[in-house]
Coordinates of C-alpha atoms and ligand atoms in Angstrom, one line a residue:
Chain A
X1 CA -95.7 -48.2 -0.9
X2 CA -92.9 -47.0 -3.3
X3 CA -92.7 -43.7 -4.9
X4 CA -89.8 -43.0 -6.9
X5 CA -89.2 -39.6 -8.9
X6 CA -86.1 -39.3 -11.3
X7 CA -84.4 -42.0 -9.1
X8 CA -80.8 -42.5 -10.0
X9 CA -77.8 -44.6 -9.0
X10 CA -74.2 -44.0 -9.8
X11 CA -71.1 -46.2 -8.8
X12 CA -68.3 -43.9 -9.6
X13 CA -68.7 -42.5 -12.9
X14 CA -70.9 -45.1 -13.8
X15 CA -74.6 -44.5 -14.1
X16 CA -76.5 -47.9 -13.5
X17 CA -80.0 -46.1 -13.0
X18 CA -80.4 -43.0 -14.9
X19 CA -83.5 -41.1 -13.4
X20 CA -86.7 -43.6 -13.2
X21 CA -90.2 -42.7 -12.1
X22 CA -91.9 -45.6 -10.5
X23 CA -95.1 -45.8 -8.5
X24 CA -96.1 -48.7 -6.6
X25 CA -99.4 -49.1 -5.2
X26 CA -100.5 -51.0 -2.0
X27 CA -101.6 -54.6 -2.6
X28 CA -100.5 -55.0 -6.1
X29 CA -97.6 -57.3 -7.8
X30 CA -95.2 -54.9 -9.6
X31 CA -92.4 -56.1 -12.1
X32 CA -89.1 -55.2 -13.4
X33 CA -88.2 -56.6 -16.7
X34 CA -85.0 -56.1 -18.3
X35 CA -81.8 -57.4 -19.8
X36 CA -78.4 -58.3 -17.8
X37 CA -77.2 -54.9 -16.6
X38 CA -80.5 -53.0 -16.9
X39 CA -80.3 -51.9 -13.1
X40 CA -83.0 -53.9 -11.6
X41 CA -81.0 -55.2 -8.5
X42 CA -79.5 -51.7 -8.0
X43 CA -83.2 -50.4 -8.1
X44 CA -84.1 -53.0 -5.9
X45 CA -81.3 -52.5 -3.4
X46 CA -82.4 -48.8 -3.1
X47 CA -85.8 -49.4 -2.1
X48 CA -84.6 -52.2 0.2
X49 CA -83.0 -49.3 1.9
X50 CA -79.8 -51.0 1.7
X51 CA -78.2 -48.8 -1.1
X52 CA -78.4 -45.0 -0.9
X53 CA -80.0 -43.3 -3.7
X54 CA -77.1 -40.8 -5.7
X55 CA -80.1 -38.6 -6.9
X56 CA -83.7 -38.0 -7.4
X57 CA -86.4 -38.7 -4.6
X58 CA -87.5 -41.9 -2.9
X59 CA -90.2 -43.0 -0.7
X60 CA -90.8 -46.5 0.6
X61 CA -93.7 -47.3 2.9
X62 CA -94.0 -43.4 3.2
X63 CA -90.6 -43.0 4.6
X64 CA -87.3 -41.7 3.2
X65 CA -84.8 -44.5 3.0
X66 CA -81.8 -42.2 3.9
X67 CA -83.3 -41.1 7.4
X68 CA -85.4 -44.2 8.1
X69 CA -83.6 -47.1 6.7
X70 CA -84.1 -49.3 9.8
X71 CA -88.0 -48.5 10.0
X72 CA -88.5 -49.3 6.7
X73 CA -86.4 -52.5 6.8
X74 CA -88.4 -53.7 9.7
X75 CA -91.3 -54.0 7.3
X76 CA -89.9 -55.3 4.3
X77 CA -89.1 -58.8 3.1
X78 CA -86.1 -59.2 0.7
X79 CA -85.0 -62.0 -1.3
X80 CA -81.7 -60.8 -3.1
X81 CA -80.6 -62.1 -6.2
X82 CA -77.8 -64.1 -4.6
X83 CA -78.3 -66.2 -1.5
X84 CA -76.8 -65.0 1.9
X85 CA -77.9 -67.7 4.0
X86 CA -75.7 -68.6 7.0
X87 CA -74.4 -71.9 5.6
X88 CA -72.9 -73.2 8.7
X89 CA -76.6 -73.1 10.6
X90 CA -79.2 -75.2 10.1
X91 CA -82.4 -74.4 8.0
X92 CA -84.3 -74.0 11.3
X93 CA -81.7 -71.9 12.9
X94 CA -81.1 -69.5 9.9
X95 CA -84.7 -68.7 10.3
X96 CA -84.6 -68.5 14.0
X97 CA -81.6 -66.2 13.9
X98 CA -82.8 -63.9 11.1
X99 CA -86.4 -63.4 12.9
X100 CA -84.9 -62.3 15.8
X101 CA -83.2 -59.2 14.2
X102 CA -86.9 -58.1 13.6
X103 CA -87.2 -57.7 17.4
X104 CA -89.2 -60.7 17.4
X105 CA -89.9 -63.1 20.5
X106 CA -88.3 -66.4 20.4
X107 CA -91.4 -67.9 20.8
X108 CA -92.7 -66.0 17.5
X109 CA -89.7 -67.0 15.5
X110 CA -89.9 -70.7 16.7
X111 CA -93.5 -70.9 15.5
X112 CA -93.1 -68.9 12.3
X113 CA -90.1 -70.9 11.5
X114 CA -92.3 -74.2 11.7
X115 CA -94.7 -72.4 9.3
X116 CA -92.2 -71.1 7.0
X117 CA -90.4 -74.6 6.6
X118 CA -93.8 -76.2 5.8
X119 CA -94.1 -73.3 3.3
X120 CA -90.9 -73.9 1.7
X121 CA -91.2 -77.7 2.0
X122 CA -88.3 -78.2 3.9
X123 CA -89.7 -79.3 7.1
X124 CA -87.9 -82.4 6.5
X125 CA -84.4 -80.9 6.1
X126 CA -85.4 -78.5 9.4
X127 CA -82.2 -80.0 11.2
X128 CA -79.8 -80.2 8.0
X129 CA -76.8 -77.5 7.6
X130 CA -77.6 -75.2 4.8
X131 CA -74.4 -76.4 3.4
X132 CA -75.9 -79.7 2.5
X133 CA -79.1 -78.1 0.5
X134 CA -79.4 -78.3 -3.3
X135 CA -79.2 -74.8 -5.1
X136 CA -83.1 -74.9 -5.2
X137 CA -83.5 -75.7 -1.7
X138 CA -81.4 -72.6 -0.8
X139 CA -83.5 -70.6 -2.8
X140 CA -86.8 -71.7 -1.4
X141 CA -85.0 -70.9 2.1
X142 CA -84.1 -67.8 1.1
X143 CA -87.8 -66.8 0.1
X144 CA -88.9 -68.3 3.4
X145 CA -86.6 -66.4 5.3
X146 CA -88.0 -63.1 4.0
X147 CA -91.5 -64.0 5.3
X148 CA -90.4 -64.2 8.8
X149 CA -91.5 -60.6 9.7
X150 CA -94.8 -61.0 7.9
X151 CA -93.6 -58.0 5.6
X152 CA -96.1 -55.4 4.1
X153 CA -93.5 -55.3 0.9
X154 CA -91.8 -58.1 -0.2
X155 CA -88.7 -57.5 -2.5
X156 CA -87.9 -60.6 -4.7
X157 CA -84.9 -60.3 -6.9
X158 CA -85.2 -62.9 -9.5
X159 CA -86.9 -65.5 -7.0
X160 CA -87.3 -68.1 -9.2
X161 CA -84.1 -68.5 -10.8
X162 CA -82.5 -71.9 -10.2
X163 CA -85.9 -73.4 -9.0
X164 CA -87.3 -76.7 -10.8
X165 CA -90.7 -76.0 -12.7
X166 CA -92.6 -77.7 -9.8
X167 CA -91.0 -75.4 -7.4
X168 CA -91.8 -72.4 -9.3
X169 CA -95.3 -73.1 -9.9
X170 CA -95.6 -73.7 -6.3
X171 CA -94.0 -70.1 -5.5
X172 CA -96.2 -68.4 -7.7
X173 CA -99.0 -70.0 -6.1
X174 CA -97.9 -68.9 -2.6
X175 CA -97.1 -65.3 -4.1
X176 CA -100.5 -65.0 -5.2
X177 CA -101.9 -65.9 -2.1
X178 CA -99.6 -63.7 -0.2
X179 CA -101.1 -60.8 -2.7
X180 CA -104.7 -61.8 -1.7
X181 CA -103.8 -61.1 1.9
X182 CA -102.9 -57.3 1.0
X183 CA -99.0 -58.1 0.6
X184 CA -97.6 -55.7 -2.0
X185 CA -94.9 -57.5 -4.1
X186 CA -92.0 -56.3 -6.4
X187 CA -90.4 -58.6 -8.6
X188 CA -87.6 -58.9 -10.9
X189 CA -87.7 -61.7 -13.3
X190 CA -86.3 -62.8 -16.6
X191 CA -88.8 -65.2 -17.1
X192 CA -91.8 -63.7 -19.2
X193 CA -94.1 -66.3 -18.2
X194 CA -93.6 -65.3 -14.5
X195 CA -94.2 -61.8 -15.3
X196 CA -97.5 -62.3 -17.1
X197 CA -98.8 -64.8 -14.3
X198 CA -97.6 -62.9 -11.3
X199 CA -97.6 -58.8 -12.4
X200 CA -100.3 -56.5 -12.2
X201 CA -98.0 -53.8 -13.6
X202 CA -94.5 -53.9 -14.9
X203 CA -91.7 -51.8 -16.3
X204 CA -89.4 -52.5 -19.0
X205 CA -85.9 -51.7 -18.0
X206 CA -83.0 -51.2 -20.5
X207 CA -79.8 -49.3 -20.0
X208 CA -80.9 -47.8 -16.3
X209 CA -84.0 -46.3 -18.0
X210 CA -87.3 -47.3 -18.2
X211 CA -88.2 -48.2 -22.0
X212 CA -92.1 -49.1 -21.0
X213 CA -94.7 -49.3 -18.6
X214 CA -98.1 -50.8 -18.1
X215 CA -99.8 -54.3 -17.5
X216 CA -98.9 -57.1 -19.5
X217 CA -101.8 -57.2 -21.9
X218 CA -101.7 -53.3 -22.2
X219 CA -97.6 -53.7 -23.2
X220 CA -98.4 -56.4 -25.5
X221 CA -101.1 -54.7 -27.3
X222 CA -99.0 -51.5 -27.5
X223 CA -95.7 -52.9 -28.6
X224 CA -96.5 -56.0 -30.3
X225 CA -99.4 -57.6 -32.9
X226 CA -101.8 -59.8 -31.9
X227 CA -99.8 -63.0 -33.7
X228 CA -96.5 -64.0 -34.3
X229 CA -95.4 -66.1 -37.1
X230 CA -92.3 -68.2 -36.6
X231 CA -90.2 -69.5 -39.2
X232 CA -87.3 -71.9 -39.1
X233 CA -85.2 -72.1 -42.2
X234 CA -82.6 -74.7 -42.9
X235 CA -79.0 -73.4 -42.3
X236 CA -78.1 -70.8 -44.8
X237 CA -81.6 -70.3 -46.2
X238 CA -82.7 -67.8 -43.5
X239 CA -80.9 -64.6 -44.9
X240 CA -82.2 -64.9 -48.5
X241 CA -85.8 -65.5 -47.0
X242 CA -85.7 -62.3 -45.2
X243 CA -86.3 -59.7 -47.8
X244 CA -88.9 -62.0 -49.6
X245 CA -91.3 -61.9 -46.4
X246 CA -90.7 -58.5 -45.3
X247 CA -93.9 -57.1 -46.9
X248 CA -96.0 -60.0 -45.2
X249 CA -96.0 -58.5 -41.7
X250 CA -95.9 -55.1 -40.0
X251 CA -92.5 -56.2 -38.6
X252 CA -90.0 -58.5 -39.1
X253 CA -87.4 -59.7 -36.1
X254 CA -84.4 -61.5 -37.5
X255 CA -83.1 -64.0 -34.6
X256 CA -80.1 -66.0 -35.0
X257 CA -82.0 -69.4 -35.5
X258 CA -85.6 -68.1 -36.8
X259 CA -87.6 -65.1 -38.1
X260 CA -90.4 -63.6 -36.2
X261 CA -93.3 -62.0 -38.5
X262 CA -95.5 -59.6 -36.5
X263 CA -98.9 -59.5 -37.8
X264 CA -102.6 -59.7 -36.9
X265 CA -103.3 -62.9 -38.9
X266 CA -100.5 -65.4 -38.7
X267 CA -102.2 -68.4 -40.7
X268 CA -102.6 -66.0 -43.5
X269 CA -99.1 -64.8 -43.6
X270 CA -98.0 -68.4 -43.6
X271 CA -99.9 -69.3 -46.7
X272 CA -98.6 -66.3 -48.7
X273 CA -95.1 -67.3 -47.7
X274 CA -95.9 -71.0 -48.9
X275 CA -97.3 -69.5 -51.9
X276 CA -94.1 -67.6 -52.4
X277 CA -92.2 -70.8 -52.8
X278 CA -90.7 -70.4 -49.4
X279 CA -90.0 -74.0 -47.6
X280 CA -89.3 -73.5 -43.9
X281 CA -88.2 -76.5 -42.2
X282 CA -90.8 -75.9 -39.5
X283 CA -93.3 -72.9 -38.6
X284 CA -95.5 -72.0 -35.6
X285 CA -98.1 -69.2 -35.3
X286 CA -98.9 -68.3 -31.8
X287 CA -99.9 -65.3 -29.7
X288 CA -97.8 -62.4 -28.8
X289 CA -96.1 -62.5 -25.3
X290 CA -93.8 -60.2 -23.3
X291 CA -91.0 -61.9 -24.9
X292 CA -92.0 -60.3 -28.1
X293 CA -92.6 -56.7 -26.3
X294 CA -89.1 -57.2 -24.7
X295 CA -87.3 -57.9 -28.0
X296 CA -89.0 -54.7 -29.7
X297 CA -87.9 -52.5 -26.8
X298 CA -84.5 -53.3 -26.2
X299 CA -83.6 -55.3 -29.5
X300 CA -82.6 -58.5 -27.3
X301 CA -84.1 -61.7 -26.5
X302 CA -84.4 -62.6 -22.8
X303 CA -83.6 -66.5 -23.1
X304 CA -79.9 -66.4 -24.0
Chain B
X1 CA -112.9 -63.3 1.5
X2 CA -109.9 -61.2 0.8
X3 CA -111.3 -58.8 3.3
X4 CA -110.8 -61.0 5.9
X5 CA -107.6 -62.2 5.1
X6 CA -106.5 -58.7 5.0
X7 CA -107.5 -58.4 8.6
X8 CA -106.4 -61.9 9.7
X9 CA -102.9 -61.5 8.3
X10 CA -100.2 -60.6 10.9
X11 CA -98.4 -57.6 9.8
X12 CA -94.9 -56.5 10.1
X13 CA -96.2 -53.2 11.0
X14 CA -97.8 -54.6 14.1
X15 CA -95.2 -56.6 15.5
X16 CA -91.7 -56.1 13.7
X17 CA -89.8 -53.2 15.3
X18 CA -86.2 -51.7 15.3
X19 CA -84.7 -52.9 18.2
X20 CA -82.2 -50.4 20.0
X21 CA -78.4 -50.5 19.3
X22 CA -77.2 -52.6 22.2
X23 CA -79.8 -55.0 21.6
X24 CA -79.2 -55.1 17.9
X25 CA -75.8 -56.2 18.8
X26 CA -76.6 -58.6 21.2
X27 CA -79.0 -60.4 18.8
X28 CA -75.8 -60.6 16.4
X29 CA -74.2 -62.3 19.5
X30 CA -76.9 -64.7 20.0
X31 CA -76.6 -65.7 16.1
X32 CA -73.2 -66.6 16.7
X33 CA -73.9 -68.5 19.8
X34 CA -76.6 -70.4 17.8
X35 CA -73.5 -71.5 15.7
X36 CA -71.3 -71.8 18.7
X37 CA -73.3 -74.3 20.5
X38 CA -72.8 -76.6 17.8
X39 CA -68.8 -76.3 17.4
X40 CA -67.8 -75.4 20.9
X41 CA -65.7 -78.5 21.5
X42 CA -63.4 -77.8 18.3
X43 CA -63.5 -74.4 18.9
X44 CA -62.6 -74.4 22.7
X45 CA -59.6 -76.9 22.0
X46 CA -58.1 -74.7 19.3
X47 CA -58.4 -71.4 21.2
X48 CA -58.3 -72.4 24.8
X49 CA -56.2 -75.5 24.7
X50 CA -53.3 -74.2 22.4
X51 CA -51.7 -71.9 24.9
X52 CA -52.0 -74.4 27.3
X53 CA -49.7 -76.6 25.2
X54 CA -47.5 -73.6 25.2
X55 CA -47.6 -73.1 28.8
X56 CA -46.4 -77.0 29.4
X57 CA -43.6 -76.6 27.0
X58 CA -42.3 -73.3 27.8
X59 CA -43.1 -72.7 31.5
X60 CA -43.1 -76.4 32.6
X61 CA -40.6 -77.9 30.1
X62 CA -38.2 -75.2 29.2
X63 CA -38.9 -73.4 32.3
X64 CA -37.4 -76.2 34.3
X65 CA -33.9 -75.1 32.8
X66 CA -34.5 -71.7 33.8
X67 CA -33.0 -70.2 37.1
X68 CA -35.3 -67.7 38.7
X69 CA -33.3 -64.1 38.4
X70 CA -33.5 -60.5 37.6
X71 CA -35.0 -60.8 34.5
X72 CA -38.1 -62.9 35.9
X73 CA -38.4 -60.6 38.8
X74 CA -37.2 -63.5 41.1
X75 CA -40.1 -65.5 40.0
X76 CA -40.2 -69.2 38.5
X77 CA -40.4 -69.1 34.6
X78 CA -43.7 -70.8 35.0
X79 CA -45.0 -67.7 37.2
X80 CA -43.4 -65.4 34.8
X81 CA -44.6 -66.7 31.5
X82 CA -48.0 -68.0 32.5
X83 CA -49.7 -64.7 32.5
X84 CA -48.0 -63.4 29.4
X85 CA -49.2 -66.8 27.3
X86 CA -52.7 -65.9 28.6
X87 CA -52.6 -62.4 26.8
X88 CA -50.7 -63.7 23.7
X89 CA -53.0 -66.3 23.0
X90 CA -55.8 -64.1 23.6
X91 CA -54.4 -61.7 20.9
X92 CA -53.9 -64.6 18.5
X93 CA -57.2 -65.6 18.7
X94 CA -58.7 -62.2 18.4
X95 CA -57.0 -61.2 15.3
X96 CA -57.9 -64.7 13.8
X97 CA -61.5 -64.3 14.6
X98 CA -61.2 -60.7 13.2
X99 CA -59.6 -61.7 9.4
X100 CA -61.2 -64.6 7.4
X101 CA -64.4 -64.9 9.4
X102 CA -65.3 -61.2 8.8
X103 CA -64.2 -61.0 5.2
X104 CA -66.4 -64.1 4.9
X105 CA -69.3 -62.3 5.9
X106 CA -68.4 -59.9 3.2
X107 CA -67.5 -61.8 0.5
X108 CA -68.3 -65.5 0.6
X109 CA -70.9 -66.4 2.8
X110 CA -72.4 -62.7 2.8
X111 CA -74.2 -63.1 5.6
X112 CA -73.4 -59.6 6.6
X113 CA -75.7 -58.5 3.9
X114 CA -78.4 -60.7 5.1
X115 CA -78.0 -59.0 8.5
X116 CA -77.9 -55.3 7.4
X117 CA -81.1 -55.9 5.3
X118 CA -82.7 -56.2 8.5
X119 CA -83.3 -53.0 10.7
X120 CA -80.0 -53.9 12.1
X121 CA -77.3 -51.6 11.0
X122 CA -73.5 -51.9 9.6
X123 CA -72.2 -50.3 13.3
X124 CA -74.5 -52.5 15.0
X125 CA -73.3 -55.4 13.3
X126 CA -69.7 -54.4 14.1
X127 CA -70.6 -54.1 17.7
X128 CA -71.8 -57.7 17.8
X129 CA -68.9 -58.9 16.3
X130 CA -66.8 -57.3 18.7
X131 CA -68.6 -58.6 21.5
X132 CA -68.8 -61.8 20.2
X133 CA -65.2 -62.1 19.9
X134 CA -64.6 -60.7 23.4
X135 CA -66.8 -63.3 24.9
X136 CA -64.9 -65.9 23.2
X137 CA -61.8 -64.6 24.6
X138 CA -63.1 -64.5 28.0
X139 CA -64.4 -68.2 27.6
X140 CA -61.1 -69.1 26.2
X141 CA -59.4 -67.3 28.9
X142 CA -61.0 -68.7 31.8
X143 CA -60.5 -72.0 30.5
X144 CA -56.7 -71.7 30.3
X145 CA -56.4 -69.8 33.7
X146 CA -58.4 -72.8 35.3
X147 CA -56.2 -75.4 33.7
X148 CA -53.1 -73.5 34.3
X149 CA -54.2 -73.0 37.8
X150 CA -53.8 -77.0 38.2
X151 CA -50.5 -76.5 37.1
X152 CA -49.9 -74.2 39.9
X153 CA -49.2 -71.2 37.5
X154 CA -50.8 -68.4 39.4
X155 CA -49.7 -66.9 42.6
X156 CA -52.8 -65.5 43.9
X157 CA -56.4 -64.4 42.8
X158 CA -55.1 -61.5 40.5
X159 CA -55.4 -64.0 37.8
X160 CA -59.1 -63.1 37.3
X161 CA -57.8 -59.6 36.6
X162 CA -55.2 -60.8 34.1
X163 CA -58.1 -62.6 32.0
X164 CA -59.9 -59.3 31.7
X165 CA -56.7 -57.7 30.7
X166 CA -56.4 -60.6 28.1
X167 CA -59.8 -60.1 27.0
X168 CA -59.2 -56.2 26.7
X169 CA -56.1 -56.6 24.8
X170 CA -57.7 -59.1 22.2
X171 CA -60.8 -56.6 21.6
X172 CA -58.5 -53.6 21.0
X173 CA -56.6 -55.7 18.4
X174 CA -59.6 -57.0 16.9
X175 CA -61.1 -53.7 16.2
X176 CA -58.3 -52.7 13.7
X177 CA -58.2 -55.9 12.2
X178 CA -62.0 -55.9 11.7
X179 CA -61.2 -52.6 9.9
X180 CA -58.6 -54.4 7.6
X181 CA -60.8 -57.1 6.8
X182 CA -63.8 -54.7 5.8
X183 CA -60.9 -53.3 3.3
X184 CA -60.1 -56.5 1.8
X185 CA -61.6 -57.1 -1.6
X186 CA -58.9 -60.5 -2.7
X187 CA -59.1 -63.7 -1.1
X188 CA -57.6 -62.4 2.0
X189 CA -53.8 -63.2 1.2
X190 CA -52.7 -60.5 3.4
X191 CA -54.1 -62.2 6.6
X192 CA -51.3 -64.7 6.1
X193 CA -48.6 -61.9 5.9
X194 CA -50.4 -59.9 8.8
X195 CA -49.7 -63.1 10.7
X196 CA -46.2 -63.8 9.6
X197 CA -45.0 -60.6 9.9
X198 CA -46.7 -58.7 12.6
X199 CA -48.4 -61.4 14.8
X200 CA -45.9 -64.0 15.2
X201 CA -42.7 -61.4 16.0
X202 CA -44.9 -59.5 18.3
X203 CA -45.6 -62.7 20.2
X204 CA -41.8 -63.8 20.3
X205 CA -40.5 -60.4 20.9
X206 CA -43.0 -58.4 22.8
X207 CA -42.0 -59.3 26.1
X208 CA -43.9 -62.8 26.5
X209 CA -41.0 -65.2 26.7
X210 CA -38.4 -62.6 28.2
X211 CA -38.3 -58.9 29.0
X212 CA -38.1 -56.4 26.2
X213 CA -34.7 -55.2 28.3
X214 CA -33.1 -57.7 26.3
X215 CA -33.8 -56.3 23.1
X216 CA -31.2 -53.8 21.6
X217 CA -32.2 -50.3 22.7
X218 CA -32.5 -49.2 19.1
X219 CA -35.4 -51.8 18.4
X220 CA -36.9 -51.6 21.5
X221 CA -39.6 -49.3 20.3
X222 CA -41.1 -51.9 18.2
X223 CA -42.0 -53.7 21.2
X224 CA -43.1 -50.4 23.0
X225 CA -46.0 -49.9 20.1
X226 CA -47.1 -53.5 20.0
X227 CA -50.5 -53.8 21.7
X228 CA -49.2 -57.4 23.2
X229 CA -46.4 -55.6 25.4
X230 CA -48.9 -53.2 26.7
X231 CA -51.4 -56.4 27.8
X232 CA -48.5 -58.4 28.7
X233 CA -47.5 -55.9 31.5
X234 CA -50.8 -55.2 32.8
X235 CA -51.2 -58.9 33.2
X236 CA -48.2 -59.6 34.8
X237 CA -48.8 -56.6 37.0
X238 CA -52.2 -58.0 37.7
X239 CA -51.2 -61.7 38.3
X240 CA -47.9 -61.0 39.8
X241 CA -47.7 -57.4 41.1
X242 CA -45.2 -54.6 41.0
X243 CA -46.6 -52.6 38.4
X244 CA -46.6 -48.7 38.9
X245 CA -50.2 -47.2 38.9
X246 CA -49.0 -44.5 36.3
X247 CA -47.3 -47.1 34.1
X248 CA -50.5 -49.1 34.6
X249 CA -52.6 -46.0 33.2
X250 CA -50.2 -45.6 30.2
X251 CA -50.7 -49.2 29.2
X252 CA -54.7 -49.0 29.4
X253 CA -54.8 -45.8 27.7
X254 CA -52.8 -47.2 24.9
X255 CA -55.1 -50.0 24.3
X256 CA -57.9 -47.7 24.7
X257 CA -56.8 -45.5 22.1
X258 CA -56.1 -48.3 19.8
X259 CA -59.6 -49.8 20.5
X260 CA -61.1 -46.5 19.6
X261 CA -59.2 -45.8 16.6
X262 CA -59.7 -49.3 15.4
X263 CA -63.2 -49.2 16.2
X264 CA -63.9 -46.0 14.4
X265 CA -62.0 -47.2 11.3
X266 CA -63.8 -50.7 11.2
X267 CA -67.4 -48.6 11.5
X268 CA -66.3 -46.3 8.7
X269 CA -65.2 -49.5 6.4
X270 CA -68.2 -51.5 7.4
X271 CA -70.6 -48.8 6.2
X272 CA -68.7 -48.3 3.2
X273 CA -68.8 -51.8 2.2
X274 CA -72.2 -52.4 3.1
X275 CA -73.9 -49.4 2.1
X276 CA -73.2 -49.1 -1.4
Ligands
LIG1 N1 -71.3 -52.4 -6.5 C1 -71.5 -52.0 -7.8 N2 -70.1 -51.3 -8.1 C2 -69.9 -50.9 -9.6 N3 -70.9 -51.3 -10.5 C3 -72.1 -51.7 -10.2 C4 -72.3 -52.2 -8.8 N4 -73.4 -53.0 -8.8 C5 -73.7 -53.0 -10.1 N5 -73.0 -52.3 -10.8 C6 -73.1 -52.1 -12.3 O1 -74.7 -51.5 -12.6 C7 -75.1 -52.3 -13.7 C8 -76.6 -52.6 -13.1 O2 -76.2 -53.6 -12.4 P1 -77.7 -54.4 -11.8 O3 -77.2 -55.5 -10.8 O4 -78.6 -53.6 -11.2 O5 -78.1 -55.2 -13.2 P2 -79.5 -55.9 -13.0 O6 -80.5 -55.6 -14.1 O7 -80.0 -56.4 -11.8 O8 -79.0 -57.5 -14.1 P3 -79.0 -58.6 -13.9 O9 -80.2 -59.1 -14.4 O10 -77.8 -59.1 -14.4 O11 -79.1 -59.1 -12.6 C9 -74.2 -53.0 -14.1 O12 -73.5 -52.7 -15.2 C10 -73.4 -53.4 -13.2 O13 -72.0 -53.8 -13.5
LIG2 MG1 -80.0 -58.1 -10.9

């Protein structure tokens, strides 16, 4: 569905995307994970065929965006990072007008709008101006709008930012169902649980490059340990504790508010720490997540 | 199960398509119309009735103090000023519609980004904007013409042609203004300056209220280069007669050139701003 080789994007002197290779297969959910400014949106916009590449090769749905942009866009659904709804139109009118740009008949657009408002749980707001919707409702409408042409490839740039937990879970469920009907999904996100839930495969981007690629479980196995021991100390006691635990784990990550000990056996490490007379204010043993992979690869925590 | 779902799902490749350029532009007009339908009363009021207030104040009120003379071609001031007010109103509307609303599409509302993420291209979007402005001008001009007719402001059917002139002059001004809007990245402070220092002086001095022969010869070229003067001459010619064919051709050529140059510039900057 998407084939990128040494894909690059420059803005003047600045290189936002520095030669990435991406291969997205039909029917899969593919994720871009990365800190702010990693180049995720720049990549998404190139795939969406609204931003010309500066270098490298790119094929979307088997076509070259430089030459067949409109034909590609006819088959894409796009959820941009920033909503760009027509705020002076009603919810329903937004769907109608947008759908028409895809050459859909009035009847089709009308039927589709009802279906999508149901999907986004906005039916009771159908005739309200978009201006009067809450942020999360606008987001839901943007997502609904992206489906108006029944896209073969759906691009979601941080789709659930601003959604409440219930709406997020609902969206995951809907996206999962779309996937089972054969729609290919490309998602960028800051939420590790979202990536783990939704993505079959993902890449971690940092500074315009791909730092790692694989399925969530592969990445965890490759870049982290089975378990993680989290230790929180009272203020001032963390620093002296660091060197007393370094040999208890394969790797120790020092965060501002806690220590992360990467080890195959978390409980055992905790016992040893206690045996050495360390008295953390609280401790937690958990499984590794993508968050840990991310921390390892980028040296940054995702949740700021 | 998933096999069945795969075949049952409607798919973009089967029914979504790239529409032709004119059709794409027209769809943009359709989008605007959806909006206009909800707000047409207030819009028509400000765009069609405002020039009428001028007509009443200047043509009938002030005009009652003006003797028909050489400057008015022997006509009453109402007849003299009515066609020009039509064009001047049209030009002001056109420029208004091509500044903040266009900048908003790029910057605040960002709905231009939404449009160009569909098969519609920036060029087609621009085309739609220009057609839309033209249609609004036609509607406002028609309303103005009808009511002015009730005041006895017209001498004959030439007024229909004058409405066309007003639309053409407006659209010719809209094209370069859209280019300006597409290159505006701040809050649009320059628009206020354009209104104050270009549009208003043009309305006052480019032959709307008095012939430009009253302007000192050294400054007359300022009127000659203003699109409104060309529109005023054409509209008066259409409504009142007495315009040389060659002069008419020159005015039309000027407006056409402005439209072409402005349109090309706007197209260039629409692409530059939307395809990054
Ligand atoms: N139009 C532009 N002009 C200049 N620089 C840009 C432009 N768009 C993006 N950049 C720069 O490119 C880099 C990557 O931006 P991008 O939006 O792709 O990051 P991102 O991974 O989506 O980040 P975030 O998580 O914050 O959305 C940033 O440093 C940004 O400042
Ligand atoms: Mg982004």
